C-alpha positions as MATLAB code, in Angstrom:
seq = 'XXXXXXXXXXXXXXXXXXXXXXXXXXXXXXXXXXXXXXXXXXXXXXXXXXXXXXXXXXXXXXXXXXXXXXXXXXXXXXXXXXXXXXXXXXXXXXXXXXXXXXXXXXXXXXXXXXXXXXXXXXXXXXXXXXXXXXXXXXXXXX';
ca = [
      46.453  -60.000   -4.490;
      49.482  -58.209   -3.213;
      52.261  -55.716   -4.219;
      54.905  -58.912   -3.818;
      52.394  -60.972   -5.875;
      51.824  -58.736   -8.577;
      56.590  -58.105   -8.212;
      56.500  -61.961   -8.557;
      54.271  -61.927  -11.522;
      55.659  -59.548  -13.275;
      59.293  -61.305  -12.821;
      57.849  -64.217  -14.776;
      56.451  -62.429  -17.652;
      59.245  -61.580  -20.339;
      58.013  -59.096  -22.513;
      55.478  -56.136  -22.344;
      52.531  -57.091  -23.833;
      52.726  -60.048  -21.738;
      52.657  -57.534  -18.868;
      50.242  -55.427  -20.306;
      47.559  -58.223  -20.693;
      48.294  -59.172  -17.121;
      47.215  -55.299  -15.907;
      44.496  -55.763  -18.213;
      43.755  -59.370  -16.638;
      43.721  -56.855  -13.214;
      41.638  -54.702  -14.133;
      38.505  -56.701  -15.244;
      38.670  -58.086  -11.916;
      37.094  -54.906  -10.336;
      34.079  -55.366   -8.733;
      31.435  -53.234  -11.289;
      31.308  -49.490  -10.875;
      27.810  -48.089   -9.874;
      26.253  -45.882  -12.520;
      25.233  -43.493   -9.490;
      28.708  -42.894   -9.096;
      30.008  -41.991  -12.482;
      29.597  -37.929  -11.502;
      31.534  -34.686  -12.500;
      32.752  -35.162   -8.763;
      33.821  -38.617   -9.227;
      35.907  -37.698  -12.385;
      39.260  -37.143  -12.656;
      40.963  -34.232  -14.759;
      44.165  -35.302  -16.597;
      43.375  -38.425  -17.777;
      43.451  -39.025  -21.554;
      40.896  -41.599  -20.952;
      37.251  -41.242  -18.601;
      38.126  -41.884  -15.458;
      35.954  -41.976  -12.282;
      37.463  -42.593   -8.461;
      35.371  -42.333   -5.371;
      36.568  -42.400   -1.783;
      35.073  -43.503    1.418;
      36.326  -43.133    4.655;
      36.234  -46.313    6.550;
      36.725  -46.205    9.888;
      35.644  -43.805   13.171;
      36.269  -40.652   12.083;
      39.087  -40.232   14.668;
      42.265  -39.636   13.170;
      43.699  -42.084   16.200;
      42.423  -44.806   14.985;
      44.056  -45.477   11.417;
      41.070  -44.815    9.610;
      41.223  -46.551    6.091;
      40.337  -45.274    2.654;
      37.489  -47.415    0.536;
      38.268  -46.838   -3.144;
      36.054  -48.049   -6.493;
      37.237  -46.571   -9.742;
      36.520  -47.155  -13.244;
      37.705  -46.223  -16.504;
      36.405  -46.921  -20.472;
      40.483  -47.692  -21.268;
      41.515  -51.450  -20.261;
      45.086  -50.581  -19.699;
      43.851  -47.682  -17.629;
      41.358  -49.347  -15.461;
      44.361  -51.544  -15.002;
      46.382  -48.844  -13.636;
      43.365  -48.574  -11.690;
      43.881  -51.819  -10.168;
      47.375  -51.822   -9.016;
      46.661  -48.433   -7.287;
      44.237  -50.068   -5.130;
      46.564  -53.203   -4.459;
      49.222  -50.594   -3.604;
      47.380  -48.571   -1.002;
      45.076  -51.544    0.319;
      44.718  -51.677    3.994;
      46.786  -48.739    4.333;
      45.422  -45.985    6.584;
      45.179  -42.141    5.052;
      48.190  -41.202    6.520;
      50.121  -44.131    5.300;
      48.747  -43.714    1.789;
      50.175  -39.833    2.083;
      53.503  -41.428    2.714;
      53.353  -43.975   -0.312;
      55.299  -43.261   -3.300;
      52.842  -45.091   -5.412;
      54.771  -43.366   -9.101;
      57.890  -44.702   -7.558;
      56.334  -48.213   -7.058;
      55.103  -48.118  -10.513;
      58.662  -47.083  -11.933;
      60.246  -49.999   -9.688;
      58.022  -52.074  -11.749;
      59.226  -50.819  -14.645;
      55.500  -49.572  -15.682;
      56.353  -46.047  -15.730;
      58.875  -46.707  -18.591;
      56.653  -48.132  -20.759;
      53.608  -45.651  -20.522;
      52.825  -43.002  -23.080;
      52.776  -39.688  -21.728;
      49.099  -39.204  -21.398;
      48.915  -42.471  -19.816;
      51.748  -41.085  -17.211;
      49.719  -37.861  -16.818;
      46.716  -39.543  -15.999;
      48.233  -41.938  -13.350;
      49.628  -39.022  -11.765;
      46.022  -37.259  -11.737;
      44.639  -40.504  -10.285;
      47.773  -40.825   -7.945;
      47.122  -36.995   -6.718;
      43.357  -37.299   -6.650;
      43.838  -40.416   -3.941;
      46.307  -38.822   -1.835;
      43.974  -35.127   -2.006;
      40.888  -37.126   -1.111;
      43.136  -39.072    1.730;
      44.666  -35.272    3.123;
      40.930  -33.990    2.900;
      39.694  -36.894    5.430;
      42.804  -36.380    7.235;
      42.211  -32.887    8.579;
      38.169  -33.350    8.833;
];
């Protein structure tokens, strides 16, 4: 699944729950999050909801090469671990410095997703969104 898919998608479905159920639909298709990995470390602050992100880096360690960032999150919300979801799609195959250049709250508001969140909801994407790109500068300049 791609960004364009997910545009395309999204283009077909008139209303919002419609859209909703389809983030939803998203979000149950995350492979399951390891119990190991549900720590105070993993957890992100902001968030209404639990949420848990952990990052990998993929790659050789040499900031040459494009190293990549491997990314499983959870959450106990649907809706959220939707959200969860589309962040992944949206910085998928990108490498850390690419994924400090994406504008992943603008991509959300092009979709029109940032309208229709409650505030918490927007807070807690924006932890998640900052979380990502911290863990991405952090790998960066090791």
């Amino acid at each position: 699944m791609t960004l364009d898919d997910i545009r395309a998608d999204f283009a077909l479905l008139d209303d919002w729950e419609d859209r909703y159920r389809y983030v939803i639909e998203l979000g149950r298709a995350l492979p399951p999050f390891p119990e190991a990995l549900r720590t105070d470390a993993n957890k992100v602050r902001g968030c209404a909801s639990q949420v848990w992100l952990a990052t990998r880096r993929s790659g050789s360690g040499n900031p040459s090469t494009g190293d990549k960032l491997e990314m499983q999150g959870m959450s106990d919300a649907h809706i959220v671990q939707g959200l969860i979801a589309l962040l992944f799609i949206i910085y998928e195959g990108k490498t850390l410095d690419e994924i400090l250049k994406t504008d992943a709250e603008g991509i959300f508001a092009s979709l029109g997703l940032k309208d229709h969140l409650t505030p918490q909801r927007s807070n807690g994407l924006a932890s998640m969104v900052k979380r990502i790109r911290s863990d991405a500068a952090e790998m960066l300049a090791a």
